[in-house]
Short mmCIF file of C-alpha atoms in Angstrom, two decimals:
data_model
loop_
_atom_site.label_atom_id
_atom_site.label_comp_id
_atom_site.label_asym_id
_atom_site.label_seq_id
_atom_site.Cartn_x
_atom_site.Cartn_y
_atom_site.Cartn_z
CA MET A 1281 199.27 12.63 115.91
CA MET A 1282 195.56 13.35 116.39
CA SER A 1283 194.27 13.66 119.94
CA CYS A 1284 191.74 11.17 121.31
CA SER A 1285 189.05 13.83 121.51
CA ASP A 1286 189.63 14.81 117.87
CA TYR A 1287 189.61 11.15 116.84
CA ASP A 1288 186.11 10.86 118.34
CA TYR A 1289 184.82 13.18 115.59
CA ILE A 1290 186.27 10.87 112.95
CA GLU A 1291 184.61 7.85 114.55
CA ILE A 1292 181.23 9.61 114.69
CA VAL A 1293 181.20 10.56 111.00
CA CYS A 1294 182.27 7.04 110.03
CA MET A 1295 179.73 5.33 112.28
CA TYR A 1296 176.85 7.30 110.76
CA ARG A 1297 178.40 7.52 107.28
CA TYR A 1298 177.76 11.21 107.18
CA PRO A 1299 178.37 13.28 104.06
CA ILE A 1300 181.26 15.55 104.98
CA ALA A 1301 183.33 18.43 103.66
CA ILE A 1302 186.99 18.34 104.56
CA THR A 1303 189.85 20.75 104.10
CA LEU A 1304 193.38 19.38 103.97
CA ALA A 1305 196.61 21.07 105.05
CA SER A 1306 197.37 21.64 101.36
CA GLY A 1307 194.18 23.70 101.03
CA VAL A 1308 192.40 21.05 98.96
CA GLN A 1309 188.70 20.81 99.77
CA LEU A 1310 186.67 17.67 99.25
CA GLU A 1311 183.03 16.66 99.69
CA CYS A 1312 182.61 12.93 100.30
CA ILE A 1313 180.98 10.32 102.52
CA ALA A 1314 182.81 9.06 105.60
CA ARG A 1315 183.16 5.26 105.63
CA ASP A 1316 185.75 3.88 108.05
CA THR A 1317 189.09 4.35 109.77
CA LYS A 1318 192.04 2.44 108.35
CA ARG A 1319 195.80 2.54 108.01
CA ASP A 1320 197.56 3.10 104.72
CA GLU A 1321 200.58 1.15 103.43
CA GLN A 1322 202.89 3.36 105.53
CA LYS A 1323 200.80 2.49 108.64
CA ARG A 1324 199.48 6.06 108.99
CA GLU A 1325 196.00 6.51 110.47
CA CYS A 1326 193.47 7.45 107.80
CA ILE A 1327 189.81 8.05 107.20
CA GLN A 1328 188.37 6.07 104.33
CA VAL A 1329 185.88 8.11 102.31
CA ASP A 1330 183.62 7.49 99.35
CA ASN A 1331 184.50 10.16 96.83
CA GLN A 1332 181.92 9.92 94.03
CA GLY A 1333 181.84 6.13 94.21
CA GLU A 1334 185.60 5.67 94.64
CA LEU A 1335 187.07 4.71 98.03
CA GLN A 1336 189.98 6.90 99.07
CA LEU A 1337 192.22 7.03 102.15
CA ILE A 1338 193.00 10.43 103.65
CA VAL A 1339 195.75 10.68 106.27
CA LEU A 1340 194.29 12.08 109.49
CA ASP A 1341 197.29 14.33 110.13
CA GLU A 1342 196.47 16.13 106.85
CA LEU A 1343 192.96 17.16 108.02
CA ARG A 1344 192.45 20.80 108.99
CA THR A 1345 188.63 21.05 109.06
CA LEU A 1346 185.78 18.55 109.04
CA GLU A 1347 182.19 19.64 108.48
CA VAL A 1348 179.10 17.43 108.53
CA LEU A 1349 176.78 18.36 105.67
CA VAL A 1350 173.52 17.15 107.24
CA ASP A 1351 171.72 18.11 110.43
CA ASN A 1352 172.73 15.83 113.29
CA PRO A 1353 172.81 15.90 117.10
CA HIS A 1354 176.59 15.46 117.37
CA PHE A 1355 178.45 18.36 115.78
CA THR A 1356 178.57 20.59 112.72
CA LYS A 1357 182.20 21.55 112.18
CA VAL A 1358 185.52 20.95 113.86
CA THR A 1359 188.93 22.49 113.24
CA PHE A 1360 191.98 20.37 113.99
CA ASN A 1361 194.82 22.38 115.53
CA ARG A 1362 198.35 21.14 115.02
#
């Protein structure tokens, strides 16, 4: 489960709909736009992203890194330790 302080990063990127680069536990890397937080059919917490015009849910527990691809006053990159 993601900590509250880590979850804050997810909320920030969704609130501002930042373009982001994420790395998953599997090593897959993805550039997309953060949209919202949701739960999938298995009730897992997810981030909803716009991946080239297609909405996709990514399970938060699968995230390893999150990088904002534009200048902003909040943060640049965060690594999730599990």
